[in-house]
Amino acid sequence: AQSVTQLDSQVPVFEEAPVELRCNYSSSVSVYLFWYVQYPNQGLQLLLKYLSGSTLVKGINGFEAEFNKSQTSFHLRKPSVHISDTAEYFCAVSDLSTDKLIFGTGTRLQVFP
Amino acid sequence: GAGVSQTPSNKVTEKGKYVELRCDPISGHTALYWYRQSLGQGPEFLIYFQGTGAADDSGLPNDRFFAVRPEGSVSTLKIQRTERGDSAVYLCASSLSSGGQNEQFFGPGTRLTVL
């Protein structure tokens, strides 16, 4: 069975600063990895996904993530955040034999002016 | 185009009552998923449909929970004898087809409160 750990429940950061949101996963099989964002009062929206190939994945809104198989991590990064990036971010995993997503508990990114 | 829609957006009920939550997926999407998100937690998988059939219902917590998708489009999640612990946001998602690599598009959710 898979599991996802997001160690940081909240990450405060000033506008235009870089940010990294951490995600570690556990699985005995190959996985697909995802980052979703949930803006206030909105549904979950896919930021980016890793399926195979290049370990550096670029997504929407300037976000990117790097898959590290040896460390079982998929950390999300952005070099310069904006106020509008304030939201809840969820890391998720699915394996190659199932469609269900296993989510972490989320990280609330709060960007201050 | 229209995204995934869910009705009602909010539902307040009393302990022991029966509720139905509806999901309208994106037109043409054959796969449909239900998740439950409790306060401060990530979404938790409940059930997944491919077409009309439930391909994986391993996340349903007990036999009070049941879901249908009779015509392969709209789905209804049914909860019998509701309990206070059922209070959560119920999320529906759809994808073009089955396969873990396909993006799941989420609806805004139904907030269920059991008093």
JSON list of N, CA and C in Angstrom, two decimals, chain A residues 66-109:
[
{"chain": "A", "resi": 66, "resn": "GLU", "atom": "N", "xyz": [10.67, 17.86, -8.39]},
{"chain": "A", "resi": 66, "resn": "GLU", "atom": "CA", "xyz": [11.69, 16.90, -8.78]},
{"chain": "A", "resi": 66, "resn": "GLU", "atom": "C", "xyz": [11.44, 15.56, -8.12]},
{"chain": "A", "resi": 67, "resn": "PHE", "atom": "N", "xyz": [11.37, 14.53, -8.93]},
{"chain": "A", "resi": 67, "resn": "PHE", "atom": "CA", "xyz": [11.20, 13.16, -8.44]},
{"chain": "A", "resi": 67, "resn": "PHE", "atom": "C", "xyz": [12.57, 12.60, -8.08]},
{"chain": "A", "resi": 68, "resn": "ASN", "atom": "N", "xyz": [12.69, 12.12, -6.85]},
{"chain": "A", "resi": 68, "resn": "ASN", "atom": "CA", "xyz": [13.92, 11.51, -6.39]},
{"chain": "A", "resi": 68, "resn": "ASN", "atom": "C", "xyz": [13.59, 10.12, -5.89]},
{"chain": "A", "resi": 69, "resn": "LYS", "atom": "N", "xyz": [13.91, 9.13, -6.71]},
{"chain": "A", "resi": 69, "resn": "LYS", "atom": "CA", "xyz": [13.51, 7.75, -6.37]},
{"chain": "A", "resi": 69, "resn": "LYS", "atom": "C", "xyz": [14.26, 7.23, -5.15]},
{"chain": "A", "resi": 70, "resn": "SER", "atom": "N", "xyz": [15.54, 7.55, -5.05]},
{"chain": "A", "resi": 70, "resn": "SER", "atom": "CA", "xyz": [16.33, 7.02, -3.93]},
{"chain": "A", "resi": 70, "resn": "SER", "atom": "C", "xyz": [15.87, 7.59, -2.60]},
{"chain": "A", "resi": 71, "resn": "GLN", "atom": "N", "xyz": [15.39, 8.82, -2.60]},
{"chain": "A", "resi": 71, "resn": "GLN", "atom": "CA", "xyz": [14.90, 9.43, -1.38]},
{"chain": "A", "resi": 71, "resn": "GLN", "atom": "C", "xyz": [13.37, 9.37, -1.27]},
{"chain": "A", "resi": 72, "resn": "THR", "atom": "N", "xyz": [12.76, 8.75, -2.23]},
{"chain": "A", "resi": 72, "resn": "THR", "atom": "CA", "xyz": [11.27, 8.64, -2.31]},
{"chain": "A", "resi": 72, "resn": "THR", "atom": "C", "xyz": [10.64, 10.00, -2.01]},
{"chain": "A", "resi": 73, "resn": "SER", "atom": "N", "xyz": [11.10, 11.01, -2.72]},
{"chain": "A", "resi": 73, "resn": "SER", "atom": "CA", "xyz": [10.57, 12.36, -2.50]},
{"chain": "A", "resi": 73, "resn": "SER", "atom": "C", "xyz": [10.09, 12.97, -3.80]},
{"chain": "A", "resi": 74, "resn": "PHE", "atom": "N", "xyz": [9.24, 13.96, -3.65]},
{"chain": "A", "resi": 74, "resn": "PHE", "atom": "CA", "xyz": [8.68, 14.69, -4.81]},
{"chain": "A", "resi": 74, "resn": "PHE", "atom": "C", "xyz": [8.37, 16.10, -4.32]},
{"chain": "A", "resi": 75, "resn": "HIS", "atom": "N", "xyz": [9.41, 16.85, -4.02]},
{"chain": "A", "resi": 75, "resn": "HIS", "atom": "CA", "xyz": [9.25, 18.19, -3.45]},
{"chain": "A", "resi": 75, "resn": "HIS", "atom": "C", "xyz": [8.84, 19.21, -4.51]},
{"chain": "A", "resi": 76, "resn": "LEU", "atom": "N", "xyz": [7.98, 20.11, -4.10]},
{"chain": "A", "resi": 76, "resn": "LEU", "atom": "CA", "xyz": [7.46, 21.15, -4.99]},
{"chain": "A", "resi": 76, "resn": "LEU", "atom": "C", "xyz": [8.21, 22.45, -4.72]},
{"chain": "A", "resi": 77, "resn": "ARG", "atom": "N", "xyz": [8.57, 23.15, -5.79]},
{"chain": "A", "resi": 77, "resn": "ARG", "atom": "CA", "xyz": [9.34, 24.38, -5.63]},
{"chain": "A", "resi": 77, "resn": "ARG", "atom": "C", "xyz": [8.80, 25.49, -6.52]},
{"chain": "A", "resi": 78, "resn": "LYS", "atom": "N", "xyz": [9.04, 26.72, -6.06]},
{"chain": "A", "resi": 78, "resn": "LYS", "atom": "CA", "xyz": [8.78, 27.88, -6.90]},
{"chain": "A", "resi": 78, "resn": "LYS", "atom": "C", "xyz": [9.82, 28.93, -6.53]},
{"chain": "A", "resi": 79, "resn": "PRO", "atom": "N", "xyz": [10.52, 29.50, -7.53]},
{"chain": "A", "resi": 79, "resn": "PRO", "atom": "CA", "xyz": [11.62, 30.41, -7.22]},
{"chain": "A", "resi": 79, "resn": "PRO", "atom": "C", "xyz": [11.17, 31.75, -6.64]},
{"chain": "A", "resi": 80, "resn": "SER", "atom": "N", "xyz": [9.93, 32.16, -6.92]},
{"chain": "A", "resi": 80, "resn": "SER", "atom": "CA", "xyz": [9.47, 33.48, -6.46]},
{"chain": "A", "resi": 80, "resn": "SER", "atom": "C", "xyz": [7.95, 33.42, -6.33]},
{"chain": "A", "resi": 81, "resn": "VAL", "atom": "N", "xyz": [7.46, 33.45, -5.11]},
{"chain": "A", "resi": 81, "resn": "VAL", "atom": "CA", "xyz": [6.01, 33.26, -4.91]},
{"chain": "A", "resi": 81, "resn": "VAL", "atom": "C", "xyz": [5.29, 34.61, -4.96]},
{"chain": "A", "resi": 82, "resn": "HIS", "atom": "N", "xyz": [4.00, 34.49, -5.24]},
{"chain": "A", "resi": 82, "resn": "HIS", "atom": "CA", "xyz": [3.12, 35.66, -5.32]},
{"chain": "A", "resi": 82, "resn": "HIS", "atom": "C", "xyz": [2.02, 35.48, -4.28]},
{"chain": "A", "resi": 83, "resn": "ILE", "atom": "N", "xyz": [1.43, 36.60, -3.91]},
{"chain": "A", "resi": 83, "resn": "ILE", "atom": "CA", "xyz": [0.32, 36.57, -2.96]},
{"chain": "A", "resi": 83, "resn": "ILE", "atom": "C", "xyz": [-0.75, 35.57, -3.39]},
{"chain": "A", "resi": 84, "resn": "SER", "atom": "N", "xyz": [-0.99, 35.50, -4.69]},
{"chain": "A", "resi": 84, "resn": "SER", "atom": "CA", "xyz": [-2.05, 34.63, -5.22]},
{"chain": "A", "resi": 84, "resn": "SER", "atom": "C", "xyz": [-1.72, 33.15, -5.09]},
{"chain": "A", "resi": 85, "resn": "ASP", "atom": "N", "xyz": [-0.50, 32.82, -4.69]},
{"chain": "A", "resi": 85, "resn": "ASP", "atom": "CA", "xyz": [-0.14, 31.41, -4.47]},
{"chain": "A", "resi": 85, "resn": "ASP", "atom": "C", "xyz": [-0.62, 30.90, -3.12]},
{"chain": "A", "resi": 86, "resn": "THR", "atom": "N", "xyz": [-1.15, 31.77, -2.30]},
{"chain": "A", "resi": 86, "resn": "THR", "atom": "CA", "xyz": [-1.69, 31.36, -1.01]},
{"chain": "A", "resi": 86, "resn": "THR", "atom": "C", "xyz": [-2.80, 30.34, -1.22]},
{"chain": "A", "resi": 87, "resn": "ALA", "atom": "N", "xyz": [-2.61, 29.14, -0.69]},
{"chain": "A", "resi": 87, "resn": "ALA", "atom": "CA", "xyz": [-3.55, 28.04, -0.93]},
{"chain": "A", "resi": 87, "resn": "ALA", "atom": "C", "xyz": [-3.08, 26.83, -0.14]},
{"chain": "A", "resi": 88, "resn": "GLU", "atom": "N", "xyz": [-3.87, 25.76, -0.25]},
{"chain": "A", "resi": 88, "resn": "GLU", "atom": "CA", "xyz": [-3.49, 24.47, 0.32]},
{"chain": "A", "resi": 88, "resn": "GLU", "atom": "C", "xyz": [-2.94, 23.61, -0.81]},
{"chain": "A", "resi": 89, "resn": "TYR", "atom": "N", "xyz": [-1.82, 22.94, -0.55]},
{"chain": "A", "resi": 89, "resn": "TYR", "atom": "CA", "xyz": [-1.17, 22.13, -1.58]},
{"chain": "A", "resi": 89, "resn": "TYR", "atom": "C", "xyz": [-1.12, 20.68, -1.11]},
{"chain": "A", "resi": 90, "resn": "PHE", "atom": "N", "xyz": [-1.55, 19.79, -2.00]},
{"chain": "A", "resi": 90, "resn": "PHE", "atom": "CA", "xyz": [-1.61, 18.37, -1.67]},
{"chain": "A", "resi": 90, "resn": "PHE", "atom": "C", "xyz": [-0.73, 17.57, -2.62]},
{"chain": "A", "resi": 91, "resn": "CYS", "atom": "N", "xyz": [0.07, 16.71, -2.04]},
{"chain": "A", "resi": 91, "resn": "CYS", "atom": "CA", "xyz": [0.85, 15.74, -2.80]},
{"chain": "A", "resi": 91, "resn": "CYS", "atom": "C", "xyz": [0.05, 14.44, -2.84]},
{"chain": "A", "resi": 92, "resn": "ALA", "atom": "N", "xyz": [0.08, 13.74, -3.96]},
{"chain": "A", "resi": 92, "resn": "ALA", "atom": "CA", "xyz": [-0.69, 12.50, -4.09]},
{"chain": "A", "resi": 92, "resn": "ALA", "atom": "C", "xyz": [0.09, 11.49, -4.91]},
{"chain": "A", "resi": 93, "resn": "VAL", "atom": "N", "xyz": [-0.22, 10.22, -4.69]},
{"chain": "A", "resi": 93, "resn": "VAL", "atom": "CA", "xyz": [0.45, 9.13, -5.38]},
{"chain": "A", "resi": 93, "resn": "VAL", "atom": "C", "xyz": [-0.58, 8.11, -5.84]},
{"chain": "A", "resi": 94, "resn": "SER", "atom": "N", "xyz": [-0.34, 7.50, -6.99]},
{"chain": "A", "resi": 94, "resn": "SER", "atom": "CA", "xyz": [-1.12, 6.33, -7.38]},
{"chain": "A", "resi": 94, "resn": "SER", "atom": "C", "xyz": [-0.13, 5.34, -7.98]},
{"chain": "A", "resi": 95, "resn": "ASP", "atom": "N", "xyz": [-0.47, 4.05, -7.90]},
{"chain": "A", "resi": 95, "resn": "ASP", "atom": "CA", "xyz": [0.43, 3.08, -8.51]},
{"chain": "A", "resi": 95, "resn": "ASP", "atom": "C", "xyz": [-0.08, 2.70, -9.89]},
{"chain": "A", "resi": 96, "resn": "LEU", "atom": "N", "xyz": [0.70, 1.93, -10.60]},
{"chain": "A", "resi": 96, "resn": "LEU", "atom": "CA", "xyz": [0.41, 1.67, -12.00]},
{"chain": "A", "resi": 96, "resn": "LEU", "atom": "C", "xyz": [-0.77, 0.74, -12.20]},
{"chain": "A", "resi": 97, "resn": "SER", "atom": "N", "xyz": [-1.25, 0.11, -11.11]},
{"chain": "A", "resi": 97, "resn": "SER", "atom": "CA", "xyz": [-2.32, -0.86, -11.26]},
{"chain": "A", "resi": 97, "resn": "SER", "atom": "C", "xyz": [-3.67, -0.35, -10.77]},
{"chain": "A", "resi": 98, "resn": "THR", "atom": "N", "xyz": [-3.69, 0.87, -10.24]},
{"chain": "A", "resi": 98, "resn": "THR", "atom": "CA", "xyz": [-4.95, 1.38, -9.70]},
{"chain": "A", "resi": 98, "resn": "THR", "atom": "C", "xyz": [-5.10, 2.84, -10.08]},
{"chain": "A", "resi": 99, "resn": "ASP", "atom": "N", "xyz": [-6.33, 3.29, -10.06]},
{"chain": "A", "resi": 99, "resn": "ASP", "atom": "CA", "xyz": [-6.60, 4.68, -10.42]},
{"chain": "A", "resi": 99, "resn": "ASP", "atom": "C", "xyz": [-6.76, 5.58, -9.20]},
{"chain": "A", "resi": 100, "resn": "LYS", "atom": "N", "xyz": [-6.87, 5.01, -8.02]},
{"chain": "A", "resi": 100, "resn": "LYS", "atom": "CA", "xyz": [-7.17, 5.86, -6.88]},
{"chain": "A", "resi": 100, "resn": "LYS", "atom": "C", "xyz": [-5.94, 6.64, -6.46]},
{"chain": "A", "resi": 101, "resn": "LEU", "atom": "N", "xyz": [-6.19, 7.86, -6.03]},
{"chain": "A", "resi": 101, "resn": "LEU", "atom": "CA", "xyz": [-5.12, 8.72, -5.54]},
{"chain": "A", "resi": 101, "resn": "LEU", "atom": "C", "xyz": [-5.06, 8.62, -4.02]},
{"chain": "A", "resi": 102, "resn": "ILE", "atom": "N", "xyz": [-3.84, 8.51, -3.50]},
{"chain": "A", "resi": 102, "resn": "ILE", "atom": "CA", "xyz": [-3.60, 8.57, -2.07]},
{"chain": "A", "resi": 102, "resn": "ILE", "atom": "C", "xyz": [-2.98, 9.94, -1.79]},
{"chain": "A", "resi": 103, "resn": "PHE", "atom": "N", "xyz": [-3.65, 10.72, -0.97]},
{"chain": "A", "resi": 103, "resn": "PHE", "atom": "CA", "xyz": [-3.21, 12.09, -0.71]},
{"chain": "A", "resi": 103, "resn": "PHE", "atom": "C", "xyz": [-2.48, 12.22, 0.61]},
{"chain": "A", "resi": 104, "resn": "GLY", "atom": "N", "xyz": [-1.59, 13.21, 0.67]},
{"chain": "A", "resi": 104, "resn": "GLY", "atom": "CA", "xyz": [-1.02, 13.62, 1.94]},
{"chain": "A", "resi": 104, "resn": "GLY", "atom": "C", "xyz": [-2.01, 14.52, 2.67]},
{"chain": "A", "resi": 105, "resn": "THR", "atom": "N", "xyz": [-1.60, 14.98, 3.84]},
{"chain": "A", "resi": 105, "resn": "THR", "atom": "CA", "xyz": [-2.50, 15.78, 4.66]},
{"chain": "A", "resi": 105, "resn": "THR", "atom": "C", "xyz": [-2.51, 17.26, 4.26]},
{"chain": "A", "resi": 106, "resn": "GLY", "atom": "N", "xyz": [-1.65, 17.64, 3.33]},
{"chain": "A", "resi": 106, "resn": "GLY", "atom": "CA", "xyz": [-1.68, 18.99, 2.81]},
{"chain": "A", "resi": 106, "resn": "GLY", "atom": "C", "xyz": [-0.72, 19.93, 3.52]},
{"chain": "A", "resi": 107, "resn": "THR", "atom": "N", "xyz": [-0.28, 20.94, 2.78]},
{"chain": "A", "resi": 107, "resn": "THR", "atom": "CA", "xyz": [0.56, 22.02, 3.32]},
{"chain": "A", "resi": 107, "resn": "THR", "atom": "C", "xyz": [-0.09, 23.33, 2.96]},
{"chain": "A", "resi": 108, "resn": "ARG", "atom": "N", "xyz": [-0.34, 24.15, 3.98]},
{"chain": "A", "resi": 108, "resn": "ARG", "atom": "CA", "xyz": [-0.94, 25.45, 3.71]},
{"chain": "A", "resi": 108, "resn": "ARG", "atom": "C", "xyz": [0.19, 26.46, 3.48]},
{"chain": "A", "resi": 109, "resn": "LEU", "atom": "N", "xyz": [0.24, 26.98, 2.26]},
{"chain": "A", "resi": 109, "resn": "LEU", "atom": "CA", "xyz": [1.22, 28.02, 1.92]},
{"chain": "A", "resi": 109, "resn": "LEU", "atom": "C", "xyz": [0.57, 29.38, 2.13]}
]
